[in-house]
């Protein structure tokens, strides 16, 4: 009897441990399979590493309410969304802001950039003023319905929310647009790599 109880407890423990994986590892950075944003559970749509020249810059995860496979589906995804950047090297806030601006410029037209100019300046200025970003820093860029884009650095809010949905979609196109910041990263974020 005692042996059966012990075996049953071991089996239950093993089943509990063998449940769904709690995270994926990308270049040493652990990205959870699910996150909660504004009370909504999001799933990891895809993850990969952003490289520039030969350097690994950050591990990135894209979280959505349900998995999708195209940029159009990501941009049309209802509800909350999250982009997570886990820095793999030190960056200045100015370098981060410059790369962000380059990505936006490459994936938006002149008219769209003019309409979003105030939001772009606000967001880029916030990160330019952050000073150095360190290896291991964690940046979340969440879309919170009814609030807008909410950014956080290591769990602390950065800047004011930006309510314009078109701005969040422009941010997503930095990595998922026609001229992505990293052509190898885009398919991975879309779950194809």
PDB file of C-alpha atoms in Angstrom:
ATOM      1  CA  UNK A   1       0.000   0.000   0.000  1.00  0.00           C
ATOM      2  CA  UNK A   2       2.735   2.419   1.009  1.00  0.00           C
ATOM      3  CA  UNK A   3       4.683   1.588  -2.159  1.00  0.00           C
ATOM      4  CA  UNK A   4       1.621   2.355  -4.321  1.00  0.00           C
ATOM      5  CA  UNK A   5       1.176   5.731  -2.613  1.00  0.00           C
ATOM      6  CA  UNK A   6       4.836   6.549  -3.160  1.00  0.00           C
ATOM      7  CA  UNK A   7       4.632   5.539  -6.832  1.00  0.00           C
ATOM      8  CA  UNK A   8       1.446   7.547  -7.291  1.00  0.00           C
ATOM      9  CA  UNK A   9       3.074  10.619  -5.716  1.00  0.00           C
ATOM     10  CA  UNK A  10       6.157  10.213  -7.927  1.00  0.00           C
ATOM     11  CA  UNK A  11       3.949   9.871 -11.005  1.00  0.00           C
ATOM     12  CA  UNK A  12       1.965  13.000 -10.102  1.00  0.00           C
ATOM     13  CA  UNK A  13       5.185  14.937  -9.530  1.00  0.00           C
ATOM     14  CA  UNK A  14       6.587  13.773 -12.869  1.00  0.00           C
ATOM     15  CA  UNK A  15       3.399  14.742 -14.707  1.00  0.00           C
ATOM     16  CA  UNK A  16       3.489  18.156 -13.048  1.00  0.00           C
ATOM     17  CA  UNK A  17       7.097  18.652 -14.055  1.00  0.00           C
ATOM     18  CA  UNK A  18       6.517  17.400 -17.592  1.00  0.00           C
ATOM     19  CA  UNK A  19       3.747  19.912 -18.248  1.00  0.00           C
ATOM     20  CA  UNK A  20       4.077  22.594 -20.897  1.00  0.00           C
ATOM     21  CA  UNK A  21       7.476  24.226 -21.139  1.00  0.00           C
ATOM     22  CA  UNK A  22       7.639  27.390 -19.089  1.00  0.00           C
ATOM     23  CA  UNK A  23      10.047  29.226 -21.379  1.00  0.00           C
ATOM     24  CA  UNK A  24      12.127  29.087 -24.520  1.00  0.00           C
ATOM     25  CA  UNK A  25      15.780  30.020 -24.515  1.00  0.00           C
ATOM     26  CA  UNK A  26      17.094  32.359 -27.186  1.00  0.00           C
ATOM     27  CA  UNK A  27      20.811  33.188 -27.086  1.00  0.00           C
ATOM     28  CA  UNK A  28      20.826  32.569 -23.340  1.00  0.00           C
ATOM     29  CA  UNK A  29      17.731  34.723 -22.708  1.00  0.00           C
ATOM     30  CA  UNK A  30      14.666  32.961 -21.326  1.00  0.00           C
ATOM     31  CA  UNK A  31      11.352  34.039 -22.832  1.00  0.00           C
ATOM     32  CA  UNK A  32       8.194  32.639 -21.212  1.00  0.00           C
ATOM     33  CA  UNK A  33       5.695  30.733 -23.360  1.00  0.00           C
ATOM     34  CA  UNK A  34       2.887  32.913 -22.024  1.00  0.00           C
ATOM     35  CA  UNK A  35       2.602  36.337 -20.411  1.00  0.00           C
ATOM     36  CA  UNK A  36      -0.249  38.392 -19.015  1.00  0.00           C
ATOM     37  CA  UNK A  37      -0.875  41.909 -20.316  1.00  0.00           C
ATOM     38  CA  UNK A  38      -3.847  43.878 -18.974  1.00  0.00           C
ATOM     39  CA  UNK A  39      -5.345  40.674 -17.600  1.00  0.00           C
ATOM     40  CA  UNK A  40      -5.156  38.894 -20.959  1.00  0.00           C
ATOM     41  CA  UNK A  41      -3.005  35.805 -21.460  1.00  0.00           C
ATOM     42  CA  UNK A  42      -0.769  36.095 -24.508  1.00  0.00           C
ATOM     43  CA  UNK A  43       1.204  33.297 -26.188  1.00  0.00           C
ATOM     44  CA  UNK A  44       4.690  33.483 -27.625  1.00  0.00           C
ATOM     45  CA  UNK A  45       4.100  33.770 -31.367  1.00  0.00           C
ATOM     46  CA  UNK A  46       7.796  33.596 -32.174  1.00  0.00           C
ATOM     47  CA  UNK A  47      11.256  34.519 -30.941  1.00  0.00           C
ATOM     48  CA  UNK A  48      14.730  35.115 -32.278  1.00  0.00           C
ATOM     49  CA  UNK A  49      17.887  37.188 -32.094  1.00  0.00           C
ATOM     50  CA  UNK A  50      18.462  40.610 -33.629  1.00  0.00           C
ATOM     51  CA  UNK A  51      21.969  40.815 -35.000  1.00  0.00           C
ATOM     52  CA  UNK A  52      23.754  43.821 -36.395  1.00  0.00           C
ATOM     53  CA  UNK A  53      26.853  43.130 -38.436  1.00  0.00           C
ATOM     54  CA  UNK A  54      28.215  40.168 -36.405  1.00  0.00           C
ATOM     55  CA  UNK A  55      26.947  41.223 -32.981  1.00  0.00           C
ATOM     56  CA  UNK A  56      23.947  39.816 -31.168  1.00  0.00           C
ATOM     57  CA  UNK A  57      22.015  42.870 -29.991  1.00  0.00           C
ATOM     58  CA  UNK A  58      18.917  41.419 -28.290  1.00  0.00           C
ATOM     59  CA  UNK A  59      16.706  38.374 -28.017  1.00  0.00           C
ATOM     60  CA  UNK A  60      13.151  39.220 -28.964  1.00  0.00           C
ATOM     61  CA  UNK A  61       9.765  37.674 -28.354  1.00  0.00           C
ATOM     62  CA  UNK A  62       6.412  38.583 -29.902  1.00  0.00           C
ATOM     63  CA  UNK A  63       3.323  37.798 -27.820  1.00  0.00           C
ATOM     64  CA  UNK A  64      -0.242  37.743 -29.163  1.00  0.00           C
ATOM     65  CA  UNK A  65      -3.653  36.440 -28.021  1.00  0.00           C
ATOM     66  CA  UNK A  66      -3.346  33.562 -30.541  1.00  0.00           C
ATOM     67  CA  UNK A  67      -0.555  32.431 -32.829  1.00  0.00           C
ATOM     68  CA  UNK A  68      -0.582  33.834 -36.357  1.00  0.00           C
ATOM     69  CA  UNK A  69       1.750  33.483 -39.327  1.00  0.00           C
ATOM     70  CA  UNK A  70       1.731  36.763 -41.248  1.00  0.00           C
ATOM     71  CA  UNK A  71       2.462  40.417 -40.650  1.00  0.00           C
ATOM     72  CA  UNK A  72      -1.094  41.332 -41.672  1.00  0.00           C
ATOM     73  CA  UNK A  73      -2.501  38.985 -39.020  1.00  0.00           C
ATOM     74  CA  UNK A  74      -0.178  40.405 -36.346  1.00  0.00           C
ATOM     75  CA  UNK A  75      -1.220  43.970 -37.166  1.00  0.00           C
ATOM     76  CA  UNK A  76      -4.922  43.017 -37.137  1.00  0.00           C
ATOM     77  CA  UNK A  77      -4.639  40.997 -33.928  1.00  0.00           C
ATOM     78  CA  UNK A  78      -7.277  42.164 -31.429  1.00  0.00           C
ATOM     79  CA  UNK A  79      -6.611  42.753 -27.765  1.00  0.00           C
ATOM     80  CA  UNK A  80      -3.322  43.085 -25.958  1.00  0.00           C
ATOM     81  CA  UNK A  81       0.075  42.440 -27.574  1.00  0.00           C
ATOM     82  CA  UNK A  82       3.666  42.493 -26.349  1.00  0.00           C
ATOM     83  CA  UNK A  83       7.142  42.881 -27.784  1.00  0.00           C
ATOM     84  CA  UNK A  84       9.930  41.825 -25.412  1.00  0.00           C
ATOM     85  CA  UNK A  85      13.565  42.749 -25.979  1.00  0.00           C
ATOM     86  CA  UNK A  86      16.178  41.076 -23.771  1.00  0.00           C
ATOM     87  CA  UNK A  87      19.410  42.986 -24.360  1.00  0.00           C
ATOM     88  CA  UNK A  88      22.460  40.867 -25.128  1.00  0.00           C
ATOM     89  CA  UNK A  89      24.908  43.773 -25.133  1.00  0.00           C
ATOM     90  CA  UNK A  90      25.257  47.291 -23.792  1.00  0.00           C
ATOM     91  CA  UNK A  91      23.644  50.074 -25.834  1.00  0.00           C
ATOM     92  CA  UNK A  92      23.375  53.771 -25.232  1.00  0.00           C
ATOM     93  CA  UNK A  93      19.863  55.139 -25.074  1.00  0.00           C
ATOM     94  CA  UNK A  94      20.792  57.279 -28.077  1.00  0.00           C
ATOM     95  CA  UNK A  95      21.882  54.213 -30.102  1.00  0.00           C
ATOM     96  CA  UNK A  96      18.632  52.454 -29.234  1.00  0.00           C
ATOM     97  CA  UNK A  97      16.609  55.532 -30.227  1.00  0.00           C
ATOM     98  CA  UNK A  98      18.566  55.889 -33.490  1.00  0.00           C
ATOM     99  CA  UNK A  99      18.023  52.237 -34.468  1.00  0.00           C
ATOM    100  CA  UNK A 100      14.341  52.542 -33.544  1.00  0.00           C
ATOM    101  CA  UNK A 101      13.988  55.637 -35.760  1.00  0.00           C
ATOM    102  CA  UNK A 102      15.805  53.946 -38.656  1.00  0.00           C
ATOM    103  CA  UNK A 103      13.458  50.963 -38.419  1.00  0.00           C
ATOM    104  CA  UNK A 104      10.387  53.207 -38.368  1.00  0.00           C
ATOM    105  CA  UNK A 105      11.643  55.268 -41.306  1.00  0.00           C
ATOM    106  CA  UNK A 106      12.331  52.140 -43.377  1.00  0.00           C
ATOM    107  CA  UNK A 107       8.831  50.741 -42.831  1.00  0.00           C
ATOM    108  CA  UNK A 108       6.569  53.807 -42.965  1.00  0.00           C
ATOM    109  CA  UNK A 109       5.779  56.267 -45.713  1.00  0.00           C
ATOM    110  CA  UNK A 110       6.233  60.029 -45.464  1.00  0.00           C
ATOM    111  CA  UNK A 111       2.524  60.705 -44.864  1.00  0.00           C
ATOM    112  CA  UNK A 112       2.296  58.116 -42.072  1.00  0.00           C
ATOM    113  CA  UNK A 113       5.453  59.456 -40.390  1.00  0.00           C
ATOM    114  CA  UNK A 114       4.047  62.980 -40.492  1.00  0.00           C
ATOM    115  CA  UNK A 115       0.819  61.821 -38.836  1.00  0.00           C
ATOM    116  CA  UNK A 116       2.785  59.979 -36.129  1.00  0.00           C
ATOM    117  CA  UNK A 117       5.554  62.549 -35.669  1.00  0.00           C
ATOM    118  CA  UNK A 118       4.540  63.608 -32.139  1.00  0.00           C
ATOM    119  CA  UNK A 119       4.312  59.976 -30.976  1.00  0.00           C
ATOM    120  CA  UNK A 120       7.642  59.070 -32.602  1.00  0.00           C
ATOM    121  CA  UNK A 121       9.416  62.032 -30.983  1.00  0.00           C
ATOM    122  CA  UNK A 122       7.915  61.253 -27.590  1.00  0.00           C
ATOM    123  CA  UNK A 123       8.855  57.567 -27.657  1.00  0.00           C
ATOM    124  CA  UNK A 124      12.322  58.023 -29.159  1.00  0.00           C
ATOM    125  CA  UNK A 125      13.064  60.914 -26.784  1.00  0.00           C
ATOM    126  CA  UNK A 126      12.106  58.792 -23.787  1.00  0.00           C
ATOM    127  CA  UNK A 127      14.663  56.114 -24.677  1.00  0.00           C
ATOM    128  CA  UNK A 128      17.328  58.606 -25.737  1.00  0.00           C
ATOM    129  CA  UNK A 129      17.144  60.055 -22.196  1.00  0.00           C
ATOM    130  CA  UNK A 130      17.451  56.645 -20.497  1.00  0.00           C
ATOM    131  CA  UNK A 131      21.229  56.656 -20.621  1.00  0.00           C
ATOM    132  CA  UNK A 132      23.039  53.372 -21.098  1.00  0.00           C
ATOM    133  CA  UNK A 133      21.040  50.188 -21.480  1.00  0.00           C
ATOM    134  CA  UNK A 134      22.903  47.221 -20.033  1.00  0.00           C
ATOM    135  CA  UNK A 135      23.304  43.626 -21.081  1.00  0.00           C
ATOM    136  CA  UNK A 136      20.447  41.735 -19.444  1.00  0.00           C
ATOM    137  CA  UNK A 137      18.053  44.700 -19.432  1.00  0.00           C
ATOM    138  CA  UNK A 138      14.492  43.776 -20.332  1.00  0.00           C
ATOM    139  CA  UNK A 139      12.268  46.079 -22.394  1.00  0.00           C
ATOM    140  CA  UNK A 140       8.549  45.426 -22.851  1.00  0.00           C
ATOM    141  CA  UNK A 141       6.459  47.339 -25.360  1.00  0.00           C
ATOM    142  CA  UNK A 142       2.846  46.414 -24.643  1.00  0.00           C
ATOM    143  CA  UNK A 143      -0.327  47.317 -26.464  1.00  0.00           C
ATOM    144  CA  UNK A 144      -2.950  47.752 -23.752  1.00  0.00           C
ATOM    145  CA  UNK A 145      -6.460  48.218 -25.170  1.00  0.00           C
ATOM    146  CA  UNK A 146      -7.985  51.466 -23.959  1.00  0.00           C
ATOM    147  CA  UNK A 147      -4.560  52.792 -22.870  1.00  0.00           C
ATOM    148  CA  UNK A 148      -2.137  52.393 -25.769  1.00  0.00           C
ATOM    149  CA  UNK A 149       1.536  51.535 -26.015  1.00  0.00           C
ATOM    150  CA  UNK A 150       2.988  51.124 -22.540  1.00  0.00           C
ATOM    151  CA  UNK A 151       6.764  50.681 -22.343  1.00  0.00           C
ATOM    152  CA  UNK A 152       8.726  49.325 -19.399  1.00  0.00           C
ATOM    153  CA  UNK A 153      12.435  48.913 -18.693  1.00  0.00           C
ATOM    154  CA  UNK A 154      13.192  46.190 -16.154  1.00  0.00           C
ATOM    155  CA  UNK A 155       9.604  46.339 -14.952  1.00  0.00           C
ATOM    156  CA  UNK A 156       9.543  50.117 -14.464  1.00  0.00           C
ATOM    157  CA  UNK A 157       7.321  52.298 -16.701  1.00  0.00           C
ATOM    158  CA  UNK A 158       9.181  54.379 -19.276  1.00  0.00           C
ATOM    159  CA  UNK A 159       7.467  57.490 -20.603  1.00  0.00           C
ATOM    160  CA  UNK A 160       3.751  58.097 -20.943  1.00  0.00           C
ATOM    161  CA  UNK A 161       1.395  55.701 -22.763  1.00  0.00           C
ATOM    162  CA  UNK A 162       0.910  56.420 -26.468  1.00  0.00           C
ATOM    163  CA  UNK A 163      -2.740  55.856 -27.348  1.00  0.00           C
ATOM    164  CA  UNK A 164      -2.487  55.753 -31.161  1.00  0.00           C
ATOM    165  CA  UNK A 165      -2.952  52.163 -32.522  1.00  0.00           C
ATOM    166  CA  UNK A 166      -1.267  53.172 -35.793  1.00  0.00           C
ATOM    167  CA  UNK A 167       1.894  53.986 -33.834  1.00  0.00           C
ATOM    168  CA  UNK A 168       2.019  50.534 -32.209  1.00  0.00           C
ATOM    169  CA  UNK A 169       1.568  48.904 -35.613  1.00  0.00           C
ATOM    170  CA  UNK A 170       4.348  51.100 -37.010  1.00  0.00           C
ATOM    171  CA  UNK A 171       6.561  49.881 -34.148  1.00  0.00           C
ATOM    172  CA  UNK A 172       5.731  46.244 -34.988  1.00  0.00           C
ATOM    173  CA  UNK A 173       6.663  46.850 -38.624  1.00  0.00           C
ATOM    174  CA  UNK A 174      10.235  47.695 -37.528  1.00  0.00           C
ATOM    175  CA  UNK A 175      10.682  43.917 -37.315  1.00  0.00           C
ATOM    176  CA  UNK A 176       7.769  42.655 -39.420  1.00  0.00           C
ATOM    177  CA  UNK A 177       7.545  45.206 -42.232  1.00  0.00           C
ATOM    178  CA  UNK A 178       8.737  45.007 -45.838  1.00  0.00           C
ATOM    179  CA  UNK A 179      12.217  46.193 -44.788  1.00  0.00           C
ATOM    180  CA  UNK A 180      12.659  44.561 -41.366  1.00  0.00           C
ATOM    181  CA  UNK A 181      15.521  45.517 -39.083  1.00  0.00           C
ATOM    182  CA  UNK A 182      16.750  41.913 -39.367  1.00  0.00           C
ATOM    183  CA  UNK A 183      15.560  39.767 -42.284  1.00  0.00           C
ATOM    184  CA  UNK A 184      16.428  36.537 -40.417  1.00  0.00           C
ATOM    185  CA  UNK A 185      14.448  37.580 -37.325  1.00  0.00           C
ATOM    186  CA  UNK A 186      11.162  38.352 -39.107  1.00  0.00           C
ATOM    187  CA  UNK A 187      10.202  34.747 -40.007  1.00  0.00           C
ATOM    188  CA  UNK A 188      11.127  33.585 -36.509  1.00  0.00           C
ATOM    189  CA  UNK A 189       8.749  36.131 -34.956  1.00  0.00           C
ATOM    190  CA  UNK A 190       6.064  34.837 -37.294  1.00  0.00           C
ATOM    191  CA  UNK A 191       6.694  31.291 -36.034  1.00  0.00           C
ATOM    192  CA  UNK A 192       8.366  30.113 -39.254  1.00  0.00           C
ATOM    193  CA  UNK A 193      11.981  29.789 -38.176  1.00  0.00           C
TER     194      UNK A 193
END
